[in-house]
Amino acid sequence: MNKEIKEILITEKELREEISRMGKTLAEEYRDKNPLLICPLKGSFIFAADLIRKMNIPCEIDFMSVSSYNNSTVSSGEINIRKDIDTDIAGRHVIIIEDIIDTGNTLYKLRELLQSRCPASLKICTLLDKPSRRQADICSDYVCFEIPDKFVIGYGMDVAEEYRYLPFIGVYSPN
Ligand code: PRP
């Protein structure tokens, strides 16, 4: 294994089993509602792709690219939309599909923005939740794994765009 990957936090098998369970939960909740899954790029694309196939009910997906940091390392408190969804969400049942909630600042602003567009319902489903780092007043409706305060990579998550391809969730530790 790469020297920068200190440990495997969540294995491929654990991911597969939990995402299958989450897919069934969402399918029960959203059957006959034709939900719209919104996937904020880039980190959530692998989770969303696996989850939607485990839901196995009629649903749609759209993609968004947002940043709450406006090219600065300090949060600006405002959300910067690089790419918006193409779908009108008024009256739709919407689920935001996230890879990780850390400080919660990105999702807080994103939820506010989407809520202003009058969906019938708006919920959040996250693969990973790091509650110890939370700054914004937000929690996820559906959580696959709660994790400790470690720098995680793989399964869509990166460090400087690397490691998104890993099939497991690892802990990053540069030498
Ligand atoms: C990650 C992740 C969330 C956000 C969570 O995205 O996908 O959107 O950070 O952090 P927060 O809770 O502290 O706001 P990132 O900015 O790394 O972009 P990426 O998904 O393109 O890798």
PDB file of C-alpha atoms and ligand atoms in Angstrom:
ATOM      1  CA  MET A   1       0.000   0.000   0.000  1.00  0.00           C
ATOM      2  CA  ASN A   2       1.104   3.595  -0.680  1.00  0.00           C
ATOM      3  CA  LYS A   3       3.222   4.974   2.190  1.00  0.00           C
ATOM      4  CA  GLU A   4       0.981   8.017   2.503  1.00  0.00           C
ATOM      5  CA  ILE A   5      -2.004   5.815   3.357  1.00  0.00           C
ATOM      6  CA  LYS A   6      -1.681   5.050   7.044  1.00  0.00           C
ATOM      7  CA  GLU A   7      -4.637   2.707   7.458  1.00  0.00           C
ATOM      8  CA  ILE A   8      -7.814   1.509   5.813  1.00  0.00           C
ATOM      9  CA  LEU A   9     -10.664   3.051   7.780  1.00  0.00           C
ATOM     10  CA  ILE A  10     -13.552   1.518   5.787  1.00  0.00           C
ATOM     11  CA  THR A  11     -13.050  -1.488   3.538  1.00  0.00           C
ATOM     12  CA  GLU A  12     -14.631  -2.129   0.141  1.00  0.00           C
ATOM     13  CA  LYS A  13     -16.848  -4.801   1.687  1.00  0.00           C
ATOM     14  CA  GLU A  14     -18.041  -2.483   4.463  1.00  0.00           C
ATOM     15  CA  LEU A  15     -18.813   0.226   1.890  1.00  0.00           C
ATOM     16  CA  ARG A  16     -20.726  -2.214  -0.300  1.00  0.00           C
ATOM     17  CA  GLU A  17     -22.828  -3.560   2.586  1.00  0.00           C
ATOM     18  CA  GLU A  18     -23.665  -0.183   4.105  1.00  0.00           C
ATOM     19  CA  ILE A  19     -24.495   1.466   0.780  1.00  0.00           C
ATOM     20  CA  SER A  20     -26.747  -1.454  -0.074  1.00  0.00           C
ATOM     21  CA  ARG A  21     -28.559  -0.983   3.246  1.00  0.00           C
ATOM     22  CA  MET A  22     -28.857   2.786   2.663  1.00  0.00           C
ATOM     23  CA  GLY A  23     -30.186   2.215  -0.861  1.00  0.00           C
ATOM     24  CA  LYS A  24     -32.970   0.022   0.520  1.00  0.00           C
ATOM     25  CA  THR A  25     -33.829   2.597   3.211  1.00  0.00           C
ATOM     26  CA  LEU A  26     -34.109   5.381   0.617  1.00  0.00           C
ATOM     27  CA  ALA A  27     -36.077   3.178  -1.766  1.00  0.00           C
ATOM     28  CA  GLU A  28     -38.696   2.518   0.922  1.00  0.00           C
ATOM     29  CA  GLU A  29     -38.923   6.215   1.793  1.00  0.00           C
ATOM     30  CA  TYR A  30     -39.015   7.537  -1.785  1.00  0.00           C
ATOM     31  CA  ARG A  31     -40.874   4.865  -3.738  1.00  0.00           C
ATOM     32  CA  ASP A  32     -43.465   6.610  -5.977  1.00  0.00           C
ATOM     33  CA  LYS A  33     -41.912  10.053  -5.304  1.00  0.00           C
ATOM     34  CA  ASN A  34     -39.472  10.140  -8.246  1.00  0.00           C
ATOM     35  CA  PRO A  35     -36.827  11.865  -6.080  1.00  0.00           C
ATOM     36  CA  LEU A  36     -34.121  14.087  -7.504  1.00  0.00           C
ATOM     37  CA  LEU A  37     -30.645  13.289  -6.217  1.00  0.00           C
ATOM     38  CA  ILE A  38     -28.317  16.294  -6.236  1.00  0.00           C
ATOM     39  CA  CYS A  39     -24.663  15.424  -6.262  1.00  0.00           C
ATOM     40  CA  PRO A  40     -22.212  18.239  -5.329  1.00  0.00           C
ATOM     41  CA  LEU A  41     -19.020  17.579  -7.304  1.00  0.00           C
ATOM     42  CA  LYS A  42     -16.558  16.194  -7.194  1.00  0.00           C
ATOM     43  CA  GLY A  43     -16.177  14.035  -4.097  1.00  0.00           C
ATOM     44  CA  SER A  44     -19.644  12.471  -4.091  1.00  0.00           C
ATOM     45  CA  PHE A  45     -19.708  11.064  -7.631  1.00  0.00           C
ATOM     46  CA  ILE A  46     -18.692   7.488  -6.751  1.00  0.00           C
ATOM     47  CA  PHE A  47     -21.003   7.265  -3.730  1.00  0.00           C
ATOM     48  CA  ALA A  48     -23.910   8.636  -5.782  1.00  0.00           C
ATOM     49  CA  ALA A  49     -23.226   6.194  -8.625  1.00  0.00           C
ATOM     50  CA  ASP A  50     -23.226   3.193  -6.281  1.00  0.00           C
ATOM     51  CA  LEU A  51     -26.150   4.405  -4.161  1.00  0.00           C
ATOM     52  CA  ILE A  52     -28.513   5.120  -7.065  1.00  0.00           C
ATOM     53  CA  ARG A  53     -28.075   1.552  -8.347  1.00  0.00           C
ATOM     54  CA  LYS A  54     -28.880   0.129  -4.908  1.00  0.00           C
ATOM     55  CA  MET A  55     -32.024   2.290  -4.643  1.00  0.00           C
ATOM     56  CA  ASN A  56     -33.353   0.716  -7.801  1.00  0.00           C
ATOM     57  CA  ILE A  57     -36.494   2.905  -7.975  1.00  0.00           C
ATOM     58  CA  PRO A  58     -37.448   5.615 -10.506  1.00  0.00           C
ATOM     59  CA  CYS A  59     -35.361   8.690  -9.652  1.00  0.00           C
ATOM     60  CA  GLU A  60     -33.325  11.405 -11.349  1.00  0.00           C
ATOM     61  CA  ILE A  61     -29.862  12.794 -10.731  1.00  0.00           C
ATOM     62  CA  ASP A  62     -28.297  16.209 -11.297  1.00  0.00           C
ATOM     63  CA  PHE A  63     -24.898  17.696 -10.530  1.00  0.00           C
ATOM     64  CA  MET A  64     -23.676  20.896  -8.977  1.00  0.00           C
ATOM     65  CA  SER A  65     -20.276  22.386  -8.287  1.00  0.00           C
ATOM     66  CA  VAL A  66     -20.039  24.794  -5.370  1.00  0.00           C
ATOM     67  CA  SER A  67     -17.384  26.298  -3.197  1.00  0.00           C
ATOM     68  CA  SER A  68     -17.846  28.202   0.028  1.00  0.00           C
ATOM     69  CA  TYR A  69     -14.290  29.492   0.043  1.00  0.00           C
ATOM     70  CA  ASN A  70     -14.115  31.740  -3.049  1.00  0.00           C
ATOM     71  CA  ASN A  71     -10.468  30.951  -3.806  1.00  0.00           C
ATOM     72  CA  SER A  72      -9.453  31.721  -0.265  1.00  0.00           C
ATOM     73  CA  THR A  73      -8.602  29.344   2.571  1.00  0.00           C
ATOM     74  CA  VAL A  74     -11.016  31.124   4.887  1.00  0.00           C
ATOM     75  CA  SER A  75     -14.741  30.566   4.454  1.00  0.00           C
ATOM     76  CA  SER A  76     -16.379  33.615   2.919  1.00  0.00           C
ATOM     77  CA  GLY A  77     -19.730  32.647   4.400  1.00  0.00           C
ATOM     78  CA  GLU A  78     -21.186  32.847   0.891  1.00  0.00           C
ATOM     79  CA  ILE A  79     -21.630  30.025  -1.552  1.00  0.00           C
ATOM     80  CA  ASN A  80     -19.991  30.290  -4.956  1.00  0.00           C
ATOM     81  CA  ILE A  81     -21.801  28.311  -7.684  1.00  0.00           C
ATOM     82  CA  ARG A  82     -19.388  27.085 -10.352  1.00  0.00           C
ATOM     83  CA  LYS A  83     -22.002  24.887 -12.004  1.00  0.00           C
ATOM     84  CA  ASP A  84     -25.692  24.904 -11.154  1.00  0.00           C
ATOM     85  CA  ILE A  85     -28.186  22.053 -11.606  1.00  0.00           C
ATOM     86  CA  ASP A  86     -30.271  22.049 -14.797  1.00  0.00           C
ATOM     87  CA  THR A  87     -33.449  20.867 -13.050  1.00  0.00           C
ATOM     88  CA  ASP A  88     -36.286  22.976 -11.670  1.00  0.00           C
ATOM     89  CA  ILE A  89     -36.710  21.584  -8.144  1.00  0.00           C
ATOM     90  CA  ALA A  90     -39.952  23.390  -7.214  1.00  0.00           C
ATOM     91  CA  GLY A  91     -42.335  20.763  -5.849  1.00  0.00           C
ATOM     92  CA  ARG A  92     -39.751  17.975  -6.158  1.00  0.00           C
ATOM     93  CA  HIS A  93     -38.509  15.603  -3.479  1.00  0.00           C
ATOM     94  CA  VAL A  94     -34.790  16.366  -3.315  1.00  0.00           C
ATOM     95  CA  ILE A  95     -31.947  14.467  -1.658  1.00  0.00           C
ATOM     96  CA  ILE A  96     -28.474  16.013  -1.490  1.00  0.00           C
ATOM     97  CA  ILE A  97     -25.900  13.221  -1.793  1.00  0.00           C
ATOM     98  CA  GLU A  98     -22.623  14.155  -0.058  1.00  0.00           C
ATOM     99  CA  ASP A  99     -19.393  12.257   0.441  1.00  0.00           C
ATOM    100  CA  ILE A 100     -18.489  13.955   3.736  1.00  0.00           C
ATOM    101  CA  ILE A 101     -19.785  16.565   6.161  1.00  0.00           C
ATOM    102  CA  ASP A 102     -16.879  18.173   7.957  1.00  0.00           C
ATOM    103  CA  THR A 103     -17.420  21.746   9.242  1.00  0.00           C
ATOM    104  CA  GLY A 104     -20.829  21.661   7.561  1.00  0.00           C
ATOM    105  CA  ASN A 105     -20.346  25.152   6.114  1.00  0.00           C
ATOM    106  CA  THR A 106     -20.688  24.091   2.456  1.00  0.00           C
ATOM    107  CA  LEU A 107     -23.826  22.074   3.058  1.00  0.00           C
ATOM    108  CA  TYR A 108     -25.404  24.720   5.271  1.00  0.00           C
ATOM    109  CA  LYS A 109     -25.213  27.267   2.469  1.00  0.00           C
ATOM    110  CA  LEU A 110     -26.195  24.767  -0.202  1.00  0.00           C
ATOM    111  CA  ARG A 111     -29.265  23.669   1.751  1.00  0.00           C
ATOM    112  CA  GLU A 112     -30.288  27.314   2.205  1.00  0.00           C
ATOM    113  CA  LEU A 113     -29.923  27.962  -1.515  1.00  0.00           C
ATOM    114  CA  LEU A 114     -31.915  24.882  -2.551  1.00  0.00           C
ATOM    115  CA  GLN A 115     -34.590  25.506   0.080  1.00  0.00           C
ATOM    116  CA  SER A 116     -35.209  28.944  -1.457  1.00  0.00           C
ATOM    117  CA  ARG A 117     -36.220  27.161  -4.689  1.00  0.00           C
ATOM    118  CA  CYS A 118     -39.259  25.586  -2.961  1.00  0.00           C
ATOM    119  CA  PRO A 119     -38.750  21.808  -3.160  1.00  0.00           C
ATOM    120  CA  ALA A 120     -41.536  19.585  -1.768  1.00  0.00           C
ATOM    121  CA  SER A 121     -38.925  18.132   0.586  1.00  0.00           C
ATOM    122  CA  LEU A 122     -35.179  18.468   1.029  1.00  0.00           C
ATOM    123  CA  LYS A 123     -33.052  15.899   2.813  1.00  0.00           C
ATOM    124  CA  ILE A 124     -29.368  15.101   3.089  1.00  0.00           C
ATOM    125  CA  CYS A 125     -27.680  11.734   2.710  1.00  0.00           C
ATOM    126  CA  THR A 126     -23.969  11.545   3.475  1.00  0.00           C
ATOM    127  CA  LEU A 127     -21.494   8.723   3.233  1.00  0.00           C
ATOM    128  CA  LEU A 128     -19.300  10.069   6.040  1.00  0.00           C
ATOM    129  CA  ASP A 129     -20.064  12.343   8.961  1.00  0.00           C
ATOM    130  CA  LYS A 130     -17.331  13.926  11.071  1.00  0.00           C
ATOM    131  CA  PRO A 131     -19.418  15.512  13.862  1.00  0.00           C
ATOM    132  CA  SER A 132     -16.396  16.512  15.964  1.00  0.00           C
ATOM    133  CA  ARG A 133     -15.451  19.147  13.349  1.00  0.00           C
ATOM    134  CA  ARG A 134     -18.885  20.754  12.969  1.00  0.00           C
ATOM    135  CA  GLN A 135     -19.167  24.570  12.884  1.00  0.00           C
ATOM    136  CA  ALA A 136     -22.490  25.074  11.102  1.00  0.00           C
ATOM    137  CA  ASP A 137     -25.824  24.084  12.604  1.00  0.00           C
ATOM    138  CA  ILE A 138     -26.563  21.186  10.289  1.00  0.00           C
ATOM    139  CA  CYS A 139     -27.014  17.449  10.517  1.00  0.00           C
ATOM    140  CA  SER A 140     -27.627  14.780   7.931  1.00  0.00           C
ATOM    141  CA  ASP A 141     -30.903  12.879   7.663  1.00  0.00           C
ATOM    142  CA  TYR A 142     -29.131   9.731   6.469  1.00  0.00           C
ATOM    143  CA  VAL A 143     -25.558   8.820   7.484  1.00  0.00           C
ATOM    144  CA  CYS A 144     -23.671   5.722   6.360  1.00  0.00           C
ATOM    145  CA  PHE A 145     -20.641   6.063   8.655  1.00  0.00           C
ATOM    146  CA  GLU A 146     -19.716   8.405  11.502  1.00  0.00           C
ATOM    147  CA  ILE A 147     -15.936   8.818  11.549  1.00  0.00           C
ATOM    148  CA  PRO A 148     -13.298  10.359  13.853  1.00  0.00           C
ATOM    149  CA  ASP A 149     -11.341  13.517  12.995  1.00  0.00           C
ATOM    150  CA  LYS A 150      -8.934  11.954  10.497  1.00  0.00           C
ATOM    151  CA  PHE A 151      -7.957  13.115   6.992  1.00  0.00           C
ATOM    152  CA  VAL A 152      -9.712  10.606   4.761  1.00  0.00           C
ATOM    153  CA  ILE A 153      -9.154   9.849   1.086  1.00  0.00           C
ATOM    154  CA  GLY A 154     -10.437   7.415  -1.510  1.00  0.00           C
ATOM    155  CA  TYR A 155     -13.837   6.408  -2.860  1.00  0.00           C
ATOM    156  CA  GLY A 156     -14.161   9.853  -4.477  1.00  0.00           C
ATOM    157  CA  MET A 157     -12.244  11.883  -1.901  1.00  0.00           C
ATOM    158  CA  ASP A 158      -8.900  13.419  -2.709  1.00  0.00           C
ATOM    159  CA  VAL A 159      -5.844  15.233  -1.586  1.00  0.00           C
ATOM    160  CA  ALA A 160      -4.832  17.696  -4.315  1.00  0.00           C
ATOM    161  CA  GLU A 161      -6.957  15.663  -6.781  1.00  0.00           C
ATOM    162  CA  GLU A 162      -5.135  12.392  -6.037  1.00  0.00           C
ATOM    163  CA  TYR A 163      -6.506   9.142  -4.599  1.00  0.00           C
ATOM    164  CA  ARG A 164     -10.160   9.579  -5.665  1.00  0.00           C
ATOM    165  CA  TYR A 165      -9.855   6.205  -7.436  1.00  0.00           C
ATOM    166  CA  LEU A 166      -9.149   4.136  -4.309  1.00  0.00           C
ATOM    167  CA  PRO A 167     -11.938   1.573  -3.758  1.00  0.00           C
ATOM    168  CA  PHE A 168     -11.767   1.956   0.035  1.00  0.00           C
ATOM    169  CA  ILE A 169     -11.635   4.872   2.515  1.00  0.00           C
ATOM    170  CA  GLY A 170      -8.096   5.378   3.800  1.00  0.00           C
ATOM    171  CA  VAL A 171      -6.431   7.686   6.288  1.00  0.00           C
ATOM    172  CA  TYR A 172      -3.940  10.069   4.693  1.00  0.00           C
ATOM    173  CA  SER A 173      -0.708  10.747   6.483  1.00  0.00           C
ATOM    174  CA  PRO A 174       2.149  12.424   4.543  1.00  0.00           C
ATOM    175  CA  ASN A 175       5.615  11.545   5.736  1.00  0.00           C
TER     176      ASN A 175
HETATM  177  C1  PRP B   1     -15.633  18.399   0.322  1.00  0.00           C
HETATM  178  C2  PRP B   1     -16.910  17.581   0.401  1.00  0.00           C
HETATM  179  C3  PRP B   1     -17.939  18.559   0.885  1.00  0.00           C
HETATM  180  C4  PRP B   1     -17.129  19.565   1.664  1.00  0.00           C
HETATM  181  C5  PRP B   1     -17.323  19.304   3.118  1.00  0.00           C
HETATM  182  O1  PRP B   1     -15.539  18.972  -0.934  1.00  0.00           O
HETATM  183  O2  PRP B   1     -17.251  17.016  -0.832  1.00  0.00           O
HETATM  184  O3  PRP B   1     -18.609  19.186  -0.186  1.00  0.00           O
HETATM  185  O4  PRP B   1     -15.755  19.378   1.348  1.00  0.00           O
HETATM  186  O5  PRP B   1     -16.597  20.217   3.879  1.00  0.00           O
HETATM  187  P1  PRP B   1     -17.298  21.178   4.942  1.00  0.00           P
HETATM  188  O6  PRP B   1     -18.310  20.358   5.691  1.00  0.00           O
HETATM  189  O7  PRP B   1     -16.149  21.587   5.837  1.00  0.00           O
HETATM  190  O8  PRP B   1     -17.904  22.347   4.229  1.00  0.00           O
HETATM  191  P2  PRP B   1     -14.190  19.671  -1.450  1.00  0.00           P
HETATM  192  O9  PRP B   1     -14.260  21.137  -1.181  1.00  0.00           O
HETATM  193  O10 PRP B   1     -13.001  18.931  -0.883  1.00  0.00           O
HETATM  194  O11 PRP B   1     -14.277  19.472  -3.013  1.00  0.00           O
HETATM  195  P3  PRP B   1     -14.323  18.118  -3.866  1.00  0.00           P
HETATM  196  O12 PRP B   1     -15.602  17.416  -3.507  1.00  0.00           O
HETATM  197  O13 PRP B   1     -14.310  18.585  -5.281  1.00  0.00           O
HETATM  198  O14 PRP B   1     -13.100  17.281  -3.527  1.00  0.00           O
END
